[in-house]
mmCIF file of C-alpha atoms and ligand atoms in Angstrom:
data_model
loop_
_atom_site.group_PDB
_atom_site.id
_atom_site.type_symbol
_atom_site.label_atom_id
_atom_site.label_comp_id
_atom_site.label_asym_id
_atom_site.label_seq_id
_atom_site.Cartn_x
_atom_site.Cartn_y
_atom_site.Cartn_z
ATOM 1 C CA MET F 191 7.282 -14.781 -4.651
ATOM 2 C CA TYR F 192 9.487 -17.609 -5.725
ATOM 3 C CA ALA F 193 12.378 -16.534 -3.118
ATOM 4 C CA HIS F 194 9.915 -17.214 -0.353
ATOM 5 C CA GLY F 195 8.950 -20.851 -2.134
ATOM 6 C CA TRP F 196 5.399 -20.139 -2.930
ATOM 7 C CA ASP F 197 5.917 -20.392 -6.421
ATOM 8 C CA GLU F 198 7.283 -23.934 -7.255
ATOM 9 C CA ARG F 199 7.861 -25.033 -10.681
ATOM 10 C CA ASN F 200 4.973 -23.243 -12.516
ATOM 11 C CA GLY F 201 2.961 -23.100 -9.470
ATOM 12 C CA GLY F 202 1.160 -19.745 -8.776
ATOM 13 C CA ASN F 203 -0.190 -16.856 -10.977
ATOM 14 C CA ILE F 204 -0.636 -13.282 -11.166
ATOM 15 C CA SER F 205 -2.970 -10.796 -13.444
ATOM 16 C CA LEU F 206 -2.951 -7.060 -13.003
ATOM 17 C CA LEU F 207 -5.228 -4.769 -14.789
ATOM 18 C CA LEU F 208 -3.383 -2.104 -16.839
ATOM 19 C CA ASP F 209 -4.330 1.345 -17.358
ATOM 20 C CA GLU F 210 -5.229 1.794 -21.252
ATOM 21 C CA ALA F 211 -3.332 4.756 -21.720
ATOM 22 C CA GLU F 212 -0.539 3.743 -19.817
ATOM 23 C CA ALA F 213 -0.430 0.363 -21.675
ATOM 24 C CA GLY F 214 -0.645 2.701 -24.921
ATOM 25 C CA ASP F 215 2.293 4.550 -24.043
ATOM 26 C CA TYR F 216 4.592 1.299 -24.661
ATOM 27 C CA LEU F 217 2.130 -0.703 -27.192
ATOM 28 C CA ASP F 218 0.415 -0.390 -30.528
ATOM 29 C CA LEU F 219 -2.897 -0.787 -28.792
ATOM 30 C CA ASN F 220 -4.005 -1.787 -32.901
ATOM 31 C CA HIS F 221 -1.642 -4.615 -33.488
ATOM 32 C CA VAL F 222 -3.138 -7.976 -32.293
ATOM 33 C CA ILE F 223 -0.706 -10.743 -32.184
ATOM 34 C CA ARG F 224 -3.571 -13.413 -32.170
ATOM 35 C CA THR F 225 -6.799 -14.297 -30.589
ATOM 36 C CA ILE F 226 -7.224 -16.503 -27.797
ATOM 37 C CA PRO F 227 -10.609 -18.043 -26.544
ATOM 38 C CA THR F 228 -11.217 -17.914 -22.970
ATOM 39 C CA GLY F 229 -13.769 -20.413 -22.187
ATOM 40 C CA PHE F 230 -15.907 -18.298 -19.938
ATOM 41 C CA GLU F 231 -18.015 -14.926 -20.004
ATOM 42 C CA ALA F 232 -17.010 -11.351 -18.471
ATOM 43 C CA PRO F 233 -18.821 -8.866 -20.078
ATOM 44 C CA GLU F 234 -17.802 -6.350 -17.156
ATOM 45 C CA LEU F 235 -14.222 -6.817 -18.558
ATOM 46 C CA ASN F 236 -14.766 -5.852 -22.126
ATOM 47 C CA GLY F 237 -11.964 -3.725 -23.306
ATOM 48 C CA LYS F 238 -10.000 -4.210 -20.459
ATOM 49 C CA ILE F 239 -6.046 -4.684 -20.640
ATOM 50 C CA PHE F 240 -4.233 -7.333 -18.469
ATOM 51 C CA LEU F 241 -0.793 -8.317 -17.846
ATOM 52 C CA VAL F 242 -0.735 -11.913 -16.675
ATOM 53 C CA THR F 243 1.630 -14.752 -16.078
ATOM 54 C CA GLY F 244 1.511 -17.733 -19.090
ATOM 55 C CA THR F 245 0.388 -21.235 -18.077
ATOM 56 C CA GLY F 246 3.264 -23.369 -17.743
ATOM 57 C CA LYS F 247 5.508 -20.735 -17.046
ATOM 58 C CA TYR F 248 8.072 -20.833 -13.857
ATOM 59 C CA PHE F 249 8.017 -18.022 -11.824
ATOM 60 C CA LYS F 250 11.657 -18.335 -11.521
ATOM 61 C CA ASN F 251 12.073 -17.417 -15.001
ATOM 62 C CA VAL F 252 9.916 -13.994 -15.462
ATOM 63 C CA GLN F 253 12.799 -11.773 -14.492
ATOM 64 C CA TYR F 254 15.301 -13.288 -17.388
ATOM 65 C CA ASP F 255 12.409 -13.644 -20.233
ATOM 66 C CA PRO F 256 9.451 -11.796 -19.491
ATOM 67 C CA ALA F 257 8.320 -11.589 -22.782
ATOM 68 C CA ASN F 258 7.721 -15.420 -23.006
ATOM 69 C CA ASN F 259 6.879 -16.137 -19.727
ATOM 70 C CA LEU F 260 4.597 -13.186 -19.469
ATOM 71 C CA GLY F 261 1.518 -11.758 -21.855
ATOM 72 C CA ILE F 262 -0.718 -8.415 -22.129
ATOM 73 C CA VAL F 263 -4.296 -9.441 -23.245
ATOM 74 C CA ARG F 264 -7.243 -7.472 -23.968
ATOM 75 C CA LEU F 265 -10.478 -8.847 -23.560
ATOM 76 C CA ILE F 266 -13.017 -8.356 -26.399
ATOM 77 C CA GLU F 267 -16.577 -10.189 -27.065
ATOM 78 C CA ASN F 268 -18.023 -10.102 -23.264
ATOM 79 C CA GLY F 269 -14.698 -11.537 -22.281
ATOM 80 C CA THR F 270 -14.979 -14.767 -24.167
ATOM 81 C CA GLN F 271 -11.654 -13.519 -26.519
ATOM 82 C CA ALA F 272 -8.607 -12.448 -25.566
ATOM 83 C CA GLU F 273 -5.922 -10.230 -27.765
ATOM 84 C CA LEU F 274 -2.509 -10.989 -27.471
ATOM 85 C CA LEU F 275 -1.214 -7.644 -27.608
ATOM 86 C CA TRP F 276 2.587 -8.540 -26.194
ATOM 87 C CA GLY F 277 4.248 -11.741 -24.707
ATOM 88 C CA PHE F 278 3.838 -15.382 -24.812
ATOM 89 C CA THR F 279 6.331 -15.210 -27.526
ATOM 90 C CA ASP F 280 6.759 -18.828 -27.834
ATOM 91 C CA GLY F 281 3.339 -19.703 -28.635
ATOM 92 C CA GLY F 282 1.851 -20.037 -25.147
ATOM 93 C CA ARG F 283 -1.103 -18.694 -23.516
ATOM 94 C CA PHE F 284 -2.291 -17.537 -20.127
ATOM 95 C CA THR F 285 -2.417 -19.228 -17.007
ATOM 96 C CA SER F 286 -4.974 -22.094 -16.729
ATOM 97 C CA GLU F 287 -6.233 -19.916 -13.777
ATOM 98 C CA PHE F 288 -7.439 -17.516 -15.941
ATOM 99 C CA PRO F 289 -11.435 -17.866 -14.938
ATOM 100 C CA ALA F 290 -10.577 -17.783 -11.629
ATOM 101 C CA HIS F 291 -8.526 -14.577 -12.111
ATOM 102 C CA MET F 292 -10.695 -12.743 -14.466
ATOM 103 C CA MET F 293 -14.002 -13.625 -12.217
ATOM 104 C CA SER F 294 -12.250 -12.476 -9.228
ATOM 105 C CA HIS F 295 -11.361 -9.292 -10.565
ATOM 106 C CA VAL F 296 -15.022 -8.838 -11.465
ATOM 107 C CA ALA F 297 -16.012 -9.747 -7.935
ATOM 108 C CA ARG F 298 -13.463 -7.277 -6.494
ATOM 109 C CA MET F 299 -13.928 -4.444 -8.586
ATOM 110 C CA ARG F 300 -17.649 -4.315 -7.693
ATOM 111 C CA VAL F 301 -16.195 -3.855 -4.061
ATOM 112 C CA ASN F 302 -13.430 -1.516 -4.574
ATOM 113 C CA PRO F 303 -13.245 0.126 -8.142
ATOM 114 C CA GLU F 304 -9.239 0.488 -7.473
ATOM 115 C CA ASN F 305 -8.805 -3.043 -7.502
ATOM 116 C CA ARG F 306 -6.129 -3.812 -10.208
ATOM 117 C CA VAL F 307 -4.440 -7.137 -8.929
ATOM 118 C CA VAL F 308 -5.330 -10.814 -8.704
ATOM 119 C CA MET F 309 -2.305 -12.950 -7.093
ATOM 120 C CA HIS F 310 -2.341 -17.009 -6.696
ATOM 121 C CA CYS F 311 0.350 -18.918 -5.004
ATOM 122 C CA HIS F 312 1.141 -21.856 -2.996
ATOM 123 C CA PRO F 313 2.487 -20.494 0.488
ATOM 124 C CA ALA F 314 3.820 -23.936 2.888
ATOM 125 C CA ASN F 315 2.260 -22.754 6.187
ATOM 126 C CA LEU F 316 -0.889 -21.806 4.954
ATOM 127 C CA LEU F 317 -1.424 -24.963 2.863
ATOM 128 C CA ALA F 318 -0.241 -27.151 5.833
ATOM 129 C CA MET F 319 -2.779 -25.380 8.040
ATOM 130 C CA THR F 320 -5.457 -26.461 5.567
ATOM 131 C CA TYR F 321 -4.577 -30.461 6.829
ATOM 132 C CA VAL F 322 -4.967 -29.633 10.379
ATOM 133 C CA HIS F 323 -7.173 -26.792 10.935
ATOM 134 C CA ASP F 324 -10.957 -26.576 10.920
ATOM 135 C CA LEU F 325 -11.772 -24.866 7.680
ATOM 136 C CA ASP F 326 -14.739 -22.778 9.062
ATOM 137 C CA GLU F 327 -13.995 -19.162 7.689
ATOM 138 C CA ARG F 328 -14.622 -17.797 10.899
ATOM 139 C CA ALA F 329 -12.311 -20.476 12.936
ATOM 140 C CA PHE F 330 -9.455 -19.993 10.384
ATOM 141 C CA THR F 331 -9.512 -16.184 10.288
ATOM 142 C CA ARG F 332 -9.644 -16.262 14.348
ATOM 143 C CA THR F 333 -6.637 -18.517 14.635
ATOM 144 C CA LEU F 334 -4.635 -16.067 11.960
ATOM 145 C CA TRP F 335 -5.846 -13.022 13.557
ATOM 146 C CA GLN F 336 -4.214 -14.007 16.975
ATOM 147 C CA MET F 337 -0.926 -15.415 15.512
ATOM 148 C CA CYS F 338 0.403 -11.710 14.842
ATOM 149 C CA THR F 339 -0.910 -8.346 16.233
ATOM 150 C CA GLU F 340 -1.168 -6.801 12.579
ATOM 151 C CA CYS F 341 -3.031 -9.407 11.136
ATOM 152 C CA ILE F 342 -6.517 -7.996 12.036
ATOM 153 C CA VAL F 343 -5.460 -4.766 10.679
ATOM 154 C CA VAL F 344 -4.051 -5.630 7.584
ATOM 155 C CA PHE F 345 -6.975 -8.379 6.721
ATOM 156 C CA PRO F 346 -10.052 -7.107 8.566
ATOM 157 C CA ASP F 347 -12.171 -8.682 6.534
ATOM 158 C CA GLY F 348 -10.825 -12.153 7.078
ATOM 159 C CA VAL F 349 -9.674 -15.128 5.176
ATOM 160 C CA ASN F 350 -12.529 -16.794 3.179
ATOM 161 C CA VAL F 351 -11.739 -20.848 2.595
ATOM 162 C CA LEU F 352 -12.730 -22.982 -0.329
ATOM 163 C CA PRO F 353 -12.858 -27.005 0.337
ATOM 164 C CA TRP F 354 -10.434 -28.856 -2.106
ATOM 165 C CA MET F 355 -11.739 -28.126 -5.761
ATOM 166 C CA LEU F 356 -10.683 -29.237 -8.883
ATOM 167 C CA CYS F 357 -8.190 -26.114 -10.036
ATOM 168 C CA GLY F 358 -7.833 -24.455 -13.540
ATOM 169 C CA THR F 359 -11.937 -24.697 -14.273
ATOM 170 C CA ASN F 360 -14.669 -22.089 -14.755
ATOM 171 C CA GLU F 361 -16.368 -23.640 -11.388
ATOM 172 C CA ILE F 362 -13.561 -22.955 -8.980
ATOM 173 C CA GLY F 363 -13.519 -19.649 -10.631
ATOM 174 C CA VAL F 364 -17.067 -18.771 -10.286
ATOM 175 C CA ALA F 365 -16.860 -20.543 -6.396
ATOM 176 C CA THR F 366 -13.308 -18.042 -6.062
ATOM 177 C CA ALA F 367 -15.229 -15.105 -7.257
ATOM 178 C CA LYS F 368 -18.269 -15.490 -4.799
ATOM 179 C CA LYS F 369 -15.881 -15.496 -1.883
ATOM 180 C CA MET F 370 -14.129 -12.554 -3.197
ATOM 181 C CA GLU F 371 -17.220 -10.709 -2.421
ATOM 182 C CA THR F 372 -16.471 -10.518 1.078
ATOM 183 C CA ALA F 373 -12.850 -10.816 1.642
ATOM 184 C CA ARG F 374 -9.685 -10.138 -0.318
ATOM 185 C CA LEU F 375 -8.144 -13.194 0.519
ATOM 186 C CA VAL F 376 -9.364 -16.842 -0.137
ATOM 187 C CA VAL F 377 -7.801 -20.026 0.876
ATOM 188 C CA TRP F 378 -7.836 -23.237 -1.537
ATOM 189 C CA ALA F 379 -7.931 -26.178 0.950
ATOM 190 C CA GLN F 380 -4.980 -28.543 -0.006
ATOM 191 C CA HIS F 381 -3.713 -25.852 -2.503
ATOM 192 C CA GLY F 382 -2.842 -22.323 -1.896
ATOM 193 C CA ILE F 383 -4.258 -19.191 -1.538
ATOM 194 C CA TYR F 384 -5.583 -16.184 -3.670
ATOM 195 C CA GLY F 385 -5.089 -12.450 -2.820
ATOM 196 C CA ALA F 386 -6.855 -9.294 -4.614
ATOM 197 C CA GLY F 387 -5.754 -5.564 -4.012
ATOM 198 C CA ARG F 388 -4.822 -2.206 -5.482
ATOM 199 C CA ASP F 389 -1.508 -2.751 -6.568
ATOM 200 C CA LEU F 390 1.369 -5.773 -6.475
ATOM 201 C CA ASP F 391 2.820 -4.492 -3.123
ATOM 202 C CA GLU F 392 -0.634 -4.633 -1.537
ATOM 203 C CA THR F 393 -1.704 -7.726 -2.727
ATOM 204 C CA PHE F 394 1.802 -9.513 -1.711
ATOM 205 C CA GLY F 395 1.725 -7.927 1.673
ATOM 206 C CA LEU F 396 -1.498 -9.268 2.131
ATOM 207 C CA ILE F 397 -0.678 -13.025 1.175
ATOM 208 C CA GLU F 398 2.875 -12.509 3.250
ATOM 209 C CA THR F 399 1.160 -11.356 6.592
ATOM 210 C CA ALA F 400 -1.648 -14.272 6.428
ATOM 211 C CA GLU F 401 1.293 -16.614 5.502
ATOM 212 C CA LYS F 402 3.514 -15.337 8.224
ATOM 213 C CA ALA F 403 0.649 -15.978 10.823
ATOM 214 C CA ALA F 404 -0.123 -19.508 9.565
ATOM 215 C CA GLU F 405 3.751 -20.209 10.033
ATOM 216 C CA ILE F 406 3.763 -19.185 13.588
ATOM 217 C CA TRP F 407 0.273 -21.247 14.074
ATOM 218 C CA MET F 408 2.276 -24.405 12.598
ATOM 219 C CA LYS F 409 5.144 -23.397 15.089
ATOM 220 C CA ILE F 410 2.725 -23.536 18.413
ATOM 221 C CA ALA F 411 -0.389 -25.548 17.638
ATOM 222 C CA HIS F 412 1.018 -28.747 18.988
ATOM 223 C CA LEU F 413 2.009 -27.059 22.117
ATOM 224 C CA PRO F 414 -0.131 -25.920 25.051
ATOM 225 C CA ARG F 415 -1.207 -22.355 24.269
ATOM 226 C CA ILE F 416 -0.720 -20.035 27.759
ATOM 227 C CA ASN F 417 -1.305 -16.515 25.788
ATOM 228 C CA THR F 418 -3.212 -15.363 23.060
ATOM 229 C CA ILE F 419 -4.196 -11.836 21.610
ATOM 230 C CA THR F 420 -7.992 -11.436 23.172
ATOM 231 C CA ASP F 421 -10.909 -10.141 21.438
ATOM 232 C CA GLU F 422 -10.677 -7.198 23.908
ATOM 233 C CA GLN F 423 -7.158 -6.549 22.319
ATOM 234 C CA MET F 424 -8.636 -6.963 18.754
ATOM 235 C CA HIS F 425 -11.210 -4.008 19.626
ATOM 236 C CA LEU F 426 -8.223 -1.695 20.837
ATOM 237 C CA LEU F 427 -6.471 -2.468 17.563
ATOM 238 C CA GLU F 428 -9.552 -1.815 15.480
ATOM 239 C CA ALA F 429 -9.988 1.535 17.332
ATOM 240 C CA ARG F 430 -6.301 2.494 17.118
ATOM 241 C CA PHE F 431 -6.053 1.432 13.372
ATOM 242 C CA GLY F 432 -9.456 2.785 12.413
ATOM 243 C CA VAL F 433 -10.307 -0.959 10.927
ATOM 244 C CA LYS F 434 -13.576 -2.678 11.473
ATOM 245 C CA ALA F 435 -13.434 -6.705 11.819
ATOM 246 C CA ARG F 436 -15.617 -8.722 9.837
ATOM 247 C CA ASP F 437 -19.120 -8.701 11.722
ATOM 248 C CA GLY F 438 -19.645 -11.744 13.905
ATOM 249 C CA TYR F 439 -15.680 -12.613 13.822
ATOM 250 C CA LEU F 440 -14.997 -10.987 17.410
ATOM 251 C CA SER F 441 -17.022 -11.289 20.836
HETATM 252 O O1 2HA C 62 0.271 -24.268 -12.338
HETATM 253 O O2 2HA C 62 -1.097 -22.496 -9.255
HETATM 254 O O3 2HA C 62 -3.147 -23.394 -9.274
HETATM 255 C C1 2HA C 62 -0.470 -22.812 -11.721
HETATM 256 C C2 2HA C 62 -1.348 -23.037 -10.378
HETATM 257 C C3 2HA C 62 -2.353 -23.870 -10.544
HETATM 258 ZN ZN1 ZN C 63 -2.046 -23.160 -7.684
#
């Protein structure tokens, strides 16, 4: 993600739900280093263990010093407290976007119990698009679908969009989770994007595909368009790849 330029400085954050038995193979789950208040409630996540990036930490440094830049936490007391089991060795804590991450996990798990990843980053073309494209979710999604043949196959549920909101708050967490009920991608206008999926590859791939489409759009938006992918062709893709486009998004 850093190599793609999606995570400048301390931009971006990831949370990965760990399997308890798997985490127990590596960690003493009875040894709590310290307890950190979360500032929100998420009873559905009681006892769940997450690997999560740290606040103020740079993605580019994760590979050199994972134990300082990442942490493993277990949510307790209805999600109001997080027990640090590993990491954040300099006394740090989880990303400022922890509420958006945890609330999004709850929302996506309801749709797909296999969901394990929430990923946030600042991809340049998607961000650029939010300055010049209508933020209507259907219009935004249709534009992306038209930019690469595979888009509708990769994200048939489309891309939801939040208007600019103050980041790092419970309010944007609640709003993001609400948007996650109907799509695995949520754009934060003038800020970045959230993706959710079963594993890191799937989630990365979702964002990568949407960002590629946005890049194409930024290359062509100012030029007269003489070709496109038609809705009729989108229906052929649905049939060929066994996907169903979001209701009402195709004619
Ligand atoms: O600083 O990306 O949204 C990390 C962020 C905040
Ligand atoms: Zn951000």
